[in-house]
mmCIF file with all atom_site columns, C-alpha atoms in Angstrom:
data_model
loop_
_atom_site.group_PDB
_atom_site.id
_atom_site.type_symbol
_atom_site.label_atom_id
_atom_site.label_alt_id
_atom_site.label_comp_id
_atom_site.label_asym_id
_atom_site.label_entity_id
_atom_site.label_seq_id
_atom_site.pdbx_PDB_ins_code
_atom_site.Cartn_x
_atom_site.Cartn_y
_atom_site.Cartn_z
_atom_site.occupancy
_atom_site.B_iso_or_equiv
_atom_site.pdbx_formal_charge
_atom_site.auth_seq_id
_atom_site.auth_comp_id
_atom_site.auth_asym_id
_atom_site.auth_atom_id
_atom_site.pdbx_PDB_model_num
ATOM 1   C CA . UNK A 1 1   ? -3.282  -24.219 -1.050  1.00 0.00 ? 26  UNK A CA 1
ATOM 2   C CA . UNK A 1 2   ? -4.111  -21.603 -3.566  1.00 0.00 ? 27  UNK A CA 1
ATOM 3   C CA . UNK A 1 3   ? -2.053  -18.509 -3.797  1.00 0.00 ? 28  UNK A CA 1
ATOM 4   C CA . UNK A 1 4   ? -3.313  -15.303 -2.246  1.00 0.00 ? 29  UNK A CA 1
ATOM 5   C CA . UNK A 1 5   ? -2.814  -13.464 -5.556  1.00 0.00 ? 30  UNK A CA 1
ATOM 6   C CA . UNK A 1 6   ? -5.254  -15.859 -7.192  1.00 0.00 ? 31  UNK A CA 1
ATOM 7   C CA . UNK A 1 7   ? -8.010  -14.491 -4.963  1.00 0.00 ? 32  UNK A CA 1
ATOM 8   C CA . UNK A 1 8   ? -6.757  -10.869 -4.699  1.00 0.00 ? 33  UNK A CA 1
ATOM 9   C CA . UNK A 1 9   ? -6.666  -9.932  -8.237  1.00 0.00 ? 34  UNK A CA 1
ATOM 10  C CA . UNK A 1 10  ? -10.319 -10.655 -9.284  1.00 0.00 ? 35  UNK A CA 1
ATOM 11  C CA . UNK A 1 11  ? -11.445 -9.101  -6.043  1.00 0.00 ? 36  UNK A CA 1
ATOM 12  C CA . UNK A 1 12  ? -9.536  -5.821  -6.522  1.00 0.00 ? 37  UNK A CA 1
ATOM 13  C CA . UNK A 1 13  ? -10.676 -5.837  -10.286 1.00 0.00 ? 38  UNK A CA 1
ATOM 14  C CA . UNK A 1 14  ? -14.256 -6.246  -9.244  1.00 0.00 ? 39  UNK A CA 1
ATOM 15  C CA . UNK A 1 15  ? -14.207 -3.308  -6.863  1.00 0.00 ? 40  UNK A CA 1
ATOM 16  C CA . UNK A 1 16  ? -12.052 -0.884  -8.960  1.00 0.00 ? 41  UNK A CA 1
ATOM 17  C CA . UNK A 1 17  ? -11.710 -1.610  -12.694 1.00 0.00 ? 42  UNK A CA 1
ATOM 18  C CA . UNK A 1 18  ? -15.101 -0.185  -13.676 1.00 0.00 ? 43  UNK A CA 1
ATOM 19  C CA . UNK A 1 19  ? -15.832 2.708   -11.184 1.00 0.00 ? 44  UNK A CA 1
ATOM 20  C CA . UNK A 1 20  ? -12.116 3.680   -10.821 1.00 0.00 ? 45  UNK A CA 1
ATOM 21  C CA . UNK A 1 21  ? -10.132 2.588   -13.835 1.00 0.00 ? 46  UNK A CA 1
ATOM 22  C CA . UNK A 1 22  ? -7.038  4.890   -13.101 1.00 0.00 ? 47  UNK A CA 1
ATOM 23  C CA . UNK A 1 23  ? -6.777  3.729   -9.551  1.00 0.00 ? 48  UNK A CA 1
ATOM 24  C CA . UNK A 1 24  ? -7.050  0.044   -10.943 1.00 0.00 ? 49  UNK A CA 1
ATOM 25  C CA . UNK A 1 25  ? -4.123  0.711   -13.167 1.00 0.00 ? 50  UNK A CA 1
ATOM 26  C CA . UNK A 1 26  ? -2.293  2.062   -10.311 1.00 0.00 ? 51  UNK A CA 1
ATOM 27  C CA . UNK A 1 27  ? -2.917  -0.985  -8.127  1.00 0.00 ? 52  UNK A CA 1
ATOM 28  C CA . UNK A 1 28  ? -1.706  -3.163  -11.126 1.00 0.00 ? 53  UNK A CA 1
ATOM 29  C CA . UNK A 1 29  ? 1.419   -1.076  -11.185 1.00 0.00 ? 54  UNK A CA 1
ATOM 30  C CA . UNK A 1 30  ? 2.112   -1.504  -7.517  1.00 0.00 ? 55  UNK A CA 1
ATOM 31  C CA . UNK A 1 31  ? 1.515   -5.284  -7.824  1.00 0.00 ? 56  UNK A CA 1
ATOM 32  C CA . UNK A 1 32  ? 4.110   -5.286  -10.527 1.00 0.00 ? 57  UNK A CA 1
ATOM 33  C CA . UNK A 1 33  ? 6.641   -3.443  -8.447  1.00 0.00 ? 58  UNK A CA 1
ATOM 34  C CA . UNK A 1 34  ? 5.936   -6.089  -5.829  1.00 0.00 ? 59  UNK A CA 1
ATOM 35  C CA . UNK A 1 35  ? 7.028   -8.853  -8.176  1.00 0.00 ? 60  UNK A CA 1
ATOM 36  C CA . UNK A 1 36  ? 10.207  -6.950  -9.009  1.00 0.00 ? 61  UNK A CA 1
ATOM 37  C CA . UNK A 1 37  ? 11.301  -7.232  -5.214  1.00 0.00 ? 62  UNK A CA 1
ATOM 38  C CA . UNK A 1 38  ? 10.134  -10.801 -4.551  1.00 0.00 ? 63  UNK A CA 1
ATOM 39  C CA . UNK A 1 39  ? 13.681  -11.771 -4.318  1.00 0.00 ? 64  UNK A CA 1
ATOM 40  C CA . UNK A 1 40  ? 13.858  -10.321 -0.852  1.00 0.00 ? 65  UNK A CA 1
ATOM 41  C CA . UNK A 1 41  ? 10.654  -11.711 0.449   1.00 0.00 ? 66  UNK A CA 1
ATOM 42  C CA . UNK A 1 42  ? 11.110  -15.361 -0.081  1.00 0.00 ? 67  UNK A CA 1
ATOM 43  C CA . UNK A 1 43  ? 7.823   -17.035 1.151   1.00 0.00 ? 68  UNK A CA 1
ATOM 44  C CA . UNK A 1 44  ? 6.033   -13.627 1.737   1.00 0.00 ? 69  UNK A CA 1
ATOM 45  C CA . UNK A 1 45  ? 6.303   -12.521 -1.936  1.00 0.00 ? 70  UNK A CA 1
ATOM 46  C CA . UNK A 1 46  ? 2.732   -13.727 -2.795  1.00 0.00 ? 71  UNK A CA 1
ATOM 47  C CA . UNK A 1 47  ? 1.372   -11.956 0.378   1.00 0.00 ? 72  UNK A CA 1
ATOM 48  C CA . UNK A 1 48  ? 3.037   -8.614  -0.649  1.00 0.00 ? 73  UNK A CA 1
ATOM 49  C CA . UNK A 1 49  ? 1.634   -8.839  -4.208  1.00 0.00 ? 74  UNK A CA 1
ATOM 50  C CA . UNK A 1 50  ? -1.849  -9.563  -2.809  1.00 0.00 ? 75  UNK A CA 1
ATOM 51  C CA . UNK A 1 51  ? -1.527  -6.597  -0.511  1.00 0.00 ? 76  UNK A CA 1
ATOM 52  C CA . UNK A 1 52  ? -0.222  -4.448  -3.332  1.00 0.00 ? 77  UNK A CA 1
ATOM 53  C CA . UNK A 1 53  ? -3.061  -5.078  -5.659  1.00 0.00 ? 78  UNK A CA 1
ATOM 54  C CA . UNK A 1 54  ? -5.676  -4.592  -2.960  1.00 0.00 ? 79  UNK A CA 1
ATOM 55  C CA . UNK A 1 55  ? -4.030  -1.733  -1.130  1.00 0.00 ? 80  UNK A CA 1
ATOM 56  C CA . UNK A 1 56  ? -6.460  0.872   -2.537  1.00 0.00 ? 81  UNK A CA 1
ATOM 57  C CA . UNK A 1 57  ? -9.691  -0.875  -2.555  1.00 0.00 ? 82  UNK A CA 1
ATOM 58  C CA . UNK A 1 58  ? -10.885 1.389   0.004   1.00 0.00 ? 83  UNK A CA 1
ATOM 59  C CA . UNK A 1 59  ? -11.476 4.041   -2.455  1.00 0.00 ? 84  UNK A CA 1
ATOM 60  C CA . UNK A 1 60  ? -14.113 1.967   -4.190  1.00 0.00 ? 85  UNK A CA 1
ATOM 61  C CA . UNK A 1 61  ? -17.347 3.877   -3.804  1.00 0.00 ? 86  UNK A CA 1
ATOM 62  C CA . UNK A 1 62  ? -19.265 0.843   -2.283  1.00 0.00 ? 87  UNK A CA 1
ATOM 63  C CA . UNK A 1 63  ? -16.520 0.533   0.419   1.00 0.00 ? 88  UNK A CA 1
ATOM 64  C CA . UNK A 1 64  ? -15.771 4.356   1.309   1.00 0.00 ? 89  UNK A CA 1
ATOM 65  C CA . UNK A 1 65  ? -17.388 4.776   4.740   1.00 0.00 ? 90  UNK A CA 1
ATOM 66  C CA . UNK A 1 66  ? -14.993 6.839   6.584   1.00 0.00 ? 91  UNK A CA 1
ATOM 67  C CA . UNK A 1 67  ? -13.251 8.697   3.861   1.00 0.00 ? 92  UNK A CA 1
ATOM 68  C CA . UNK A 1 68  ? -9.980  7.099   5.181   1.00 0.00 ? 93  UNK A CA 1
ATOM 69  C CA . UNK A 1 69  ? -9.289  4.415   2.442   1.00 0.00 ? 94  UNK A CA 1
ATOM 70  C CA . UNK A 1 70  ? -6.807  2.429   4.233   1.00 0.00 ? 95  UNK A CA 1
ATOM 71  C CA . UNK A 1 71  ? -9.132  1.728   7.204   1.00 0.00 ? 96  UNK A CA 1
ATOM 72  C CA . UNK A 1 72  ? -12.195 1.283   4.838   1.00 0.00 ? 97  UNK A CA 1
ATOM 73  C CA . UNK A 1 73  ? -10.304 -1.194  2.603   1.00 0.00 ? 98  UNK A CA 1
ATOM 74  C CA . UNK A 1 74  ? -9.016  -3.194  5.676   1.00 0.00 ? 99  UNK A CA 1
ATOM 75  C CA . UNK A 1 75  ? -12.290 -3.233  7.256   1.00 0.00 ? 100 UNK A CA 1
ATOM 76  C CA . UNK A 1 76  ? -13.960 -4.608  4.117   1.00 0.00 ? 101 UNK A CA 1
ATOM 77  C CA . UNK A 1 77  ? -11.193 -7.259  3.774   1.00 0.00 ? 102 UNK A CA 1
ATOM 78  C CA . UNK A 1 78  ? -11.537 -8.428  7.338   1.00 0.00 ? 103 UNK A CA 1
ATOM 79  C CA . UNK A 1 79  ? -15.474 -8.221  7.602   1.00 0.00 ? 104 UNK A CA 1
ATOM 80  C CA . UNK A 1 80  ? -16.804 -9.010  4.326   1.00 0.00 ? 105 UNK A CA 1
ATOM 81  C CA . UNK A 1 81  ? -13.830 -10.659 2.226   1.00 0.00 ? 106 UNK A CA 1
ATOM 82  C CA . UNK A 1 82  ? -12.625 -12.568 5.348   1.00 0.00 ? 107 UNK A CA 1
ATOM 83  C CA . UNK A 1 83  ? -9.128  -12.191 4.015   1.00 0.00 ? 108 UNK A CA 1
ATOM 84  C CA . UNK A 1 84  ? -5.732  -13.386 5.367   1.00 0.00 ? 109 UNK A CA 1
ATOM 85  C CA . UNK A 1 85  ? -5.086  -11.224 8.407   1.00 0.00 ? 110 UNK A CA 1
ATOM 86  C CA . UNK A 1 86  ? -1.654  -10.289 7.114   1.00 0.00 ? 111 UNK A CA 1
ATOM 87  C CA . UNK A 1 87  ? -2.972  -8.849  3.915   1.00 0.00 ? 112 UNK A CA 1
ATOM 88  C CA . UNK A 1 88  ? -5.605  -6.912  5.927   1.00 0.00 ? 113 UNK A CA 1
ATOM 89  C CA . UNK A 1 89  ? -2.981  -5.479  8.250   1.00 0.00 ? 114 UNK A CA 1
ATOM 90  C CA . UNK A 1 90  ? -0.666  -4.536  5.335   1.00 0.00 ? 115 UNK A CA 1
ATOM 91  C CA . UNK A 1 91  ? -3.597  -2.802  3.465   1.00 0.00 ? 116 UNK A CA 1
ATOM 92  C CA . UNK A 1 92  ? -4.547  -0.913  6.747   1.00 0.00 ? 117 UNK A CA 1
ATOM 93  C CA . UNK A 1 93  ? -1.011  0.478   7.339   1.00 0.00 ? 118 UNK A CA 1
ATOM 94  C CA . UNK A 1 94  ? 0.259   0.938   3.781   1.00 0.00 ? 119 UNK A CA 1
ATOM 95  C CA . UNK A 1 95  ? 2.333   3.824   2.814   1.00 0.00 ? 120 UNK A CA 1
ATOM 96  C CA . UNK A 1 96  ? 2.684   5.462   6.448   1.00 0.00 ? 121 UNK A CA 1
ATOM 97  C CA . UNK A 1 97  ? -1.203  5.339   6.803   1.00 0.00 ? 122 UNK A CA 1
ATOM 98  C CA . UNK A 1 98  ? -0.694  5.721   10.709  1.00 0.00 ? 123 UNK A CA 1
ATOM 99  C CA . UNK A 1 99  ? 0.509   9.267   9.961   1.00 0.00 ? 124 UNK A CA 1
ATOM 100 C CA . UNK A 1 100 ? -2.625  10.129  7.971   1.00 0.00 ? 125 UNK A CA 1
ATOM 101 C CA . UNK A 1 101 ? -4.655  8.578   10.538  1.00 0.00 ? 126 UNK A CA 1
ATOM 102 C CA . UNK A 1 102 ? -3.074  10.729  13.024  1.00 0.00 ? 127 UNK A CA 1
ATOM 103 C CA . UNK A 1 103 ? -3.952  13.795  11.018  1.00 0.00 ? 128 UNK A CA 1
ATOM 104 C CA . UNK A 1 104 ? -7.507  12.605  10.812  1.00 0.00 ? 129 UNK A CA 1
ATOM 105 C CA . UNK A 1 105 ? -7.840  11.845  14.608  1.00 0.00 ? 130 UNK A CA 1
ATOM 106 C CA . UNK A 1 106 ? -8.027  8.083   13.720  1.00 0.00 ? 131 UNK A CA 1
ATOM 107 C CA . UNK A 1 107 ? -4.758  6.656   14.719  1.00 0.00 ? 132 UNK A CA 1
ATOM 108 C CA . UNK A 1 108 ? -6.151  5.005   17.787  1.00 0.00 ? 133 UNK A CA 1
ATOM 109 C CA . UNK A 1 109 ? -8.788  3.482   15.729  1.00 0.00 ? 134 UNK A CA 1
ATOM 110 C CA . UNK A 1 110 ? -6.507  2.251   13.077  1.00 0.00 ? 135 UNK A CA 1
ATOM 111 C CA . UNK A 1 111 ? -3.981  0.665   15.438  1.00 0.00 ? 136 UNK A CA 1
ATOM 112 C CA . UNK A 1 112 ? -6.606  -0.586  17.643  1.00 0.00 ? 137 UNK A CA 1
ATOM 113 C CA . UNK A 1 113 ? -8.165  -2.715  15.059  1.00 0.00 ? 138 UNK A CA 1
ATOM 114 C CA . UNK A 1 114 ? -5.164  -3.556  12.933  1.00 0.00 ? 139 UNK A CA 1
ATOM 115 C CA . UNK A 1 115 ? -1.739  -4.418  14.104  1.00 0.00 ? 140 UNK A CA 1
ATOM 116 C CA . UNK A 1 116 ? 1.281   -3.547  11.930  1.00 0.00 ? 141 UNK A CA 1
ATOM 117 C CA . UNK A 1 117 ? 3.236   -6.361  10.127  1.00 0.00 ? 142 UNK A CA 1
ATOM 118 C CA . UNK A 1 118 ? 6.898   -6.764  10.089  1.00 0.00 ? 143 UNK A CA 1
ATOM 119 C CA . UNK A 1 119 ? 8.998   -3.718  9.091   1.00 0.00 ? 144 UNK A CA 1
ATOM 120 C CA . UNK A 1 120 ? 10.303  -5.353  5.954   1.00 0.00 ? 145 UNK A CA 1
ATOM 121 C CA . UNK A 1 121 ? 6.731   -5.927  4.712   1.00 0.00 ? 146 UNK A CA 1
ATOM 122 C CA . UNK A 1 122 ? 5.594   -2.476  5.525   1.00 0.00 ? 147 UNK A CA 1
ATOM 123 C CA . UNK A 1 123 ? 8.643   -1.089  3.926   1.00 0.00 ? 148 UNK A CA 1
ATOM 124 C CA . UNK A 1 124 ? 8.134   -3.321  0.764   1.00 0.00 ? 149 UNK A CA 1
ATOM 125 C CA . UNK A 1 125 ? 4.499   -2.151  0.333   1.00 0.00 ? 150 UNK A CA 1
ATOM 126 C CA . UNK A 1 126 ? 5.373   1.412   0.770   1.00 0.00 ? 151 UNK A CA 1
ATOM 127 C CA . UNK A 1 127 ? 8.160   1.161   -1.755  1.00 0.00 ? 152 UNK A CA 1
ATOM 128 C CA . UNK A 1 128 ? 5.894   -0.443  -4.410  1.00 0.00 ? 153 UNK A CA 1
ATOM 129 C CA . UNK A 1 129 ? 3.035   2.126   -3.748  1.00 0.00 ? 154 UNK A CA 1
ATOM 130 C CA . UNK A 1 130 ? 5.375   5.355   -3.717  1.00 0.00 ? 155 UNK A CA 1
ATOM 131 C CA . UNK A 1 131 ? 7.411   4.114   -6.937  1.00 0.00 ? 156 UNK A CA 1
ATOM 132 C CA . UNK A 1 132 ? 4.224   3.831   -9.070  1.00 0.00 ? 157 UNK A CA 1
ATOM 133 C CA . UNK A 1 133 ? 2.324   6.631   -10.725 1.00 0.00 ? 158 UNK A CA 1
ATOM 134 C CA . UNK A 1 134 ? -1.449  6.974   -10.516 1.00 0.00 ? 159 UNK A CA 1
ATOM 135 C CA . UNK A 1 135 ? -1.384  5.509   -14.142 1.00 0.00 ? 160 UNK A CA 1
ATOM 136 C CA . UNK A 1 136 ? 0.528   2.383   -12.907 1.00 0.00 ? 161 UNK A CA 1
ATOM 137 C CA . UNK A 1 137 ? 3.879   3.275   -14.366 1.00 0.00 ? 162 UNK A CA 1
ATOM 138 C CA . UNK A 1 138 ? 7.031   3.223   -12.723 1.00 0.00 ? 163 UNK A CA 1
ATOM 139 C CA . UNK A 1 139 ? 8.322   6.560   -10.981 1.00 0.00 ? 164 UNK A CA 1
ATOM 140 C CA . UNK A 1 140 ? 10.509  7.435   -7.830  1.00 0.00 ? 165 UNK A CA 1
ATOM 141 C CA . UNK A 1 141 ? 9.439   8.614   -4.507  1.00 0.00 ? 166 UNK A CA 1
ATOM 142 C CA . UNK A 1 142 ? 10.285  12.162  -4.829  1.00 0.00 ? 167 UNK A CA 1
ATOM 143 C CA . UNK A 1 143 ? 8.192   12.662  -8.002  1.00 0.00 ? 168 UNK A CA 1
ATOM 144 C CA . UNK A 1 144 ? 5.303   10.615  -6.432  1.00 0.00 ? 169 UNK A CA 1
ATOM 145 C CA . UNK A 1 145 ? 5.251   12.803  -3.254  1.00 0.00 ? 170 UNK A CA 1
ATOM 146 C CA . UNK A 1 146 ? 5.420   15.831  -5.456  1.00 0.00 ? 171 UNK A CA 1
ATOM 147 C CA . UNK A 1 147 ? 2.514   14.570  -7.679  1.00 0.00 ? 172 UNK A CA 1
ATOM 148 C CA . UNK A 1 148 ? 0.367   13.658  -4.674  1.00 0.00 ? 173 UNK A CA 1
ATOM 149 C CA . UNK A 1 149 ? 0.977   17.199  -3.091  1.00 0.00 ? 174 UNK A CA 1
ATOM 150 C CA . UNK A 1 150 ? 0.117   18.830  -6.453  1.00 0.00 ? 175 UNK A CA 1
ATOM 151 C CA . UNK A 1 151 ? -2.956  16.790  -6.946  1.00 0.00 ? 176 UNK A CA 1
ATOM 152 C CA . UNK A 1 152 ? -4.435  17.421  -3.320  1.00 0.00 ? 177 UNK A CA 1
ATOM 153 C CA . UNK A 1 153 ? -2.800  20.882  -2.661  1.00 0.00 ? 178 UNK A CA 1
ATOM 154 C CA . UNK A 1 154 ? 0.091   21.563  -0.381  1.00 0.00 ? 179 UNK A CA 1
ATOM 155 C CA . UNK A 1 155 ? -2.290  22.963  2.458   1.00 0.00 ? 180 UNK A CA 1
ATOM 156 C CA . UNK A 1 156 ? -4.674  20.003  2.255   1.00 0.00 ? 181 UNK A CA 1
ATOM 157 C CA . UNK A 1 157 ? -4.619  17.263  4.818   1.00 0.00 ? 182 UNK A CA 1
ATOM 158 C CA . UNK A 1 158 ? -3.203  14.770  2.170   1.00 0.00 ? 183 UNK A CA 1
ATOM 159 C CA . UNK A 1 159 ? -0.756  17.344  1.123   1.00 0.00 ? 184 UNK A CA 1
ATOM 160 C CA . UNK A 1 160 ? 0.530   18.116  4.660   1.00 0.00 ? 185 UNK A CA 1
ATOM 161 C CA . UNK A 1 161 ? 0.459   14.315  5.472   1.00 0.00 ? 186 UNK A CA 1
ATOM 162 C CA . UNK A 1 162 ? 2.417   13.232  2.543   1.00 0.00 ? 187 UNK A CA 1
ATOM 163 C CA . UNK A 1 163 ? 5.048   15.845  3.174   1.00 0.00 ? 188 UNK A CA 1
ATOM 164 C CA . UNK A 1 164 ? 5.199   14.809  7.014   1.00 0.00 ? 189 UNK A CA 1
ATOM 165 C CA . UNK A 1 165 ? 5.555   11.124  5.697   1.00 0.00 ? 190 UNK A CA 1
ATOM 166 C CA . UNK A 1 166 ? 8.240   12.066  3.152   1.00 0.00 ? 191 UNK A CA 1
ATOM 167 C CA . UNK A 1 167 ? 11.307  10.980  5.413   1.00 0.00 ? 192 UNK A CA 1
ATOM 168 C CA . UNK A 1 168 ? 9.788   7.718   6.223   1.00 0.00 ? 193 UNK A CA 1
ATOM 169 C CA . UNK A 1 169 ? 8.743   6.935   2.739   1.00 0.00 ? 194 UNK A CA 1
ATOM 170 C CA . UNK A 1 170 ? 12.288  7.774   1.555   1.00 0.00 ? 195 UNK A CA 1
ATOM 171 C CA . UNK A 1 171 ? 13.545  5.616   4.434   1.00 0.00 ? 196 UNK A CA 1
ATOM 172 C CA . UNK A 1 172 ? 11.265  2.665   3.314   1.00 0.00 ? 197 UNK A CA 1
ATOM 173 C CA . UNK A 1 173 ? 12.532  3.014   -0.247  1.00 0.00 ? 198 UNK A CA 1
ATOM 174 C CA . UNK A 1 174 ? 16.297  3.024   0.954   1.00 0.00 ? 199 UNK A CA 1
ATOM 175 C CA . UNK A 1 175 ? 15.889  0.018   3.180   1.00 0.00 ? 200 UNK A CA 1
ATOM 176 C CA . UNK A 1 176 ? 14.264  -1.906  0.366   1.00 0.00 ? 201 UNK A CA 1
ATOM 177 C CA . UNK A 1 177 ? 17.009  -0.991  -2.246  1.00 0.00 ? 202 UNK A CA 1
ATOM 178 C CA . UNK A 1 178 ? 19.429  -1.973  0.309   1.00 0.00 ? 203 UNK A CA 1
ATOM 179 C CA . UNK A 1 179 ? 17.841  -5.472  0.952   1.00 0.00 ? 204 UNK A CA 1
ATOM 180 C CA . UNK A 1 180 ? 17.697  -5.830  -2.842  1.00 0.00 ? 205 UNK A CA 1
ATOM 181 C CA . UNK A 1 181 ? 21.483  -5.051  -3.199  1.00 0.00 ? 206 UNK A CA 1
ATOM 182 C CA . UNK A 1 182 ? 22.320  -7.470  -0.391  1.00 0.00 ? 207 UNK A CA 1
ATOM 183 C CA . UNK A 1 183 ? 20.185  -10.261 -1.704  1.00 0.00 ? 208 UNK A CA 1
ATOM 184 C CA . UNK A 1 184 ? 21.759  -9.750  -5.152  1.00 0.00 ? 209 UNK A CA 1
ATOM 185 C CA . UNK A 1 185 ? 25.193  -10.221 -3.665  1.00 0.00 ? 210 UNK A CA 1
ATOM 186 C CA . UNK A 1 186 ? 24.292  -13.413 -1.969  1.00 0.00 ? 211 UNK A CA 1
ATOM 187 C CA . UNK A 1 187 ? 25.901  -16.628 -3.693  1.00 0.00 ? 212 UNK A CA 1
ATOM 188 C CA . UNK A 1 188 ? 23.399  -18.768 -5.480  1.00 0.00 ? 213 UNK A CA 1
#
């Protein structure tokens, strides 16, 4: 069976590399972060990396329908790309998307169409996204949240959402780091 990543990278590149090169670099960086935590995901490492490289495809001009990129990306993956359901669900809910959906009046729509995956997988994707700059380089979640707030403005919907999501983002990061530390202590 082919790996999900063998399908995901070319798809994400075809949607993002030309129209949104910076977003494409970010997605590559998020996927790179996913590889660094593969140790704690066992058989789901490929799933996480595929979701990581695809997480922002909803920004692609051809896919942006609602203006809410997690929903637009997940719908494309489900309806057009006929993607693995778990990849679709991770993209739909990445990085506390339910909180942004709530701010947009779309939470019922998001959660009605796409169930959340296991907490450890949602944590892992949030960790990867929030520890990667828009240019794809490593960062930390505090700087990333500040960057997002600065880019969109503190009074914008995104600025308010990211500040509201900050405790959960930090919690995701903490839980992933705890899992990594525990896995590294395990005897080989």
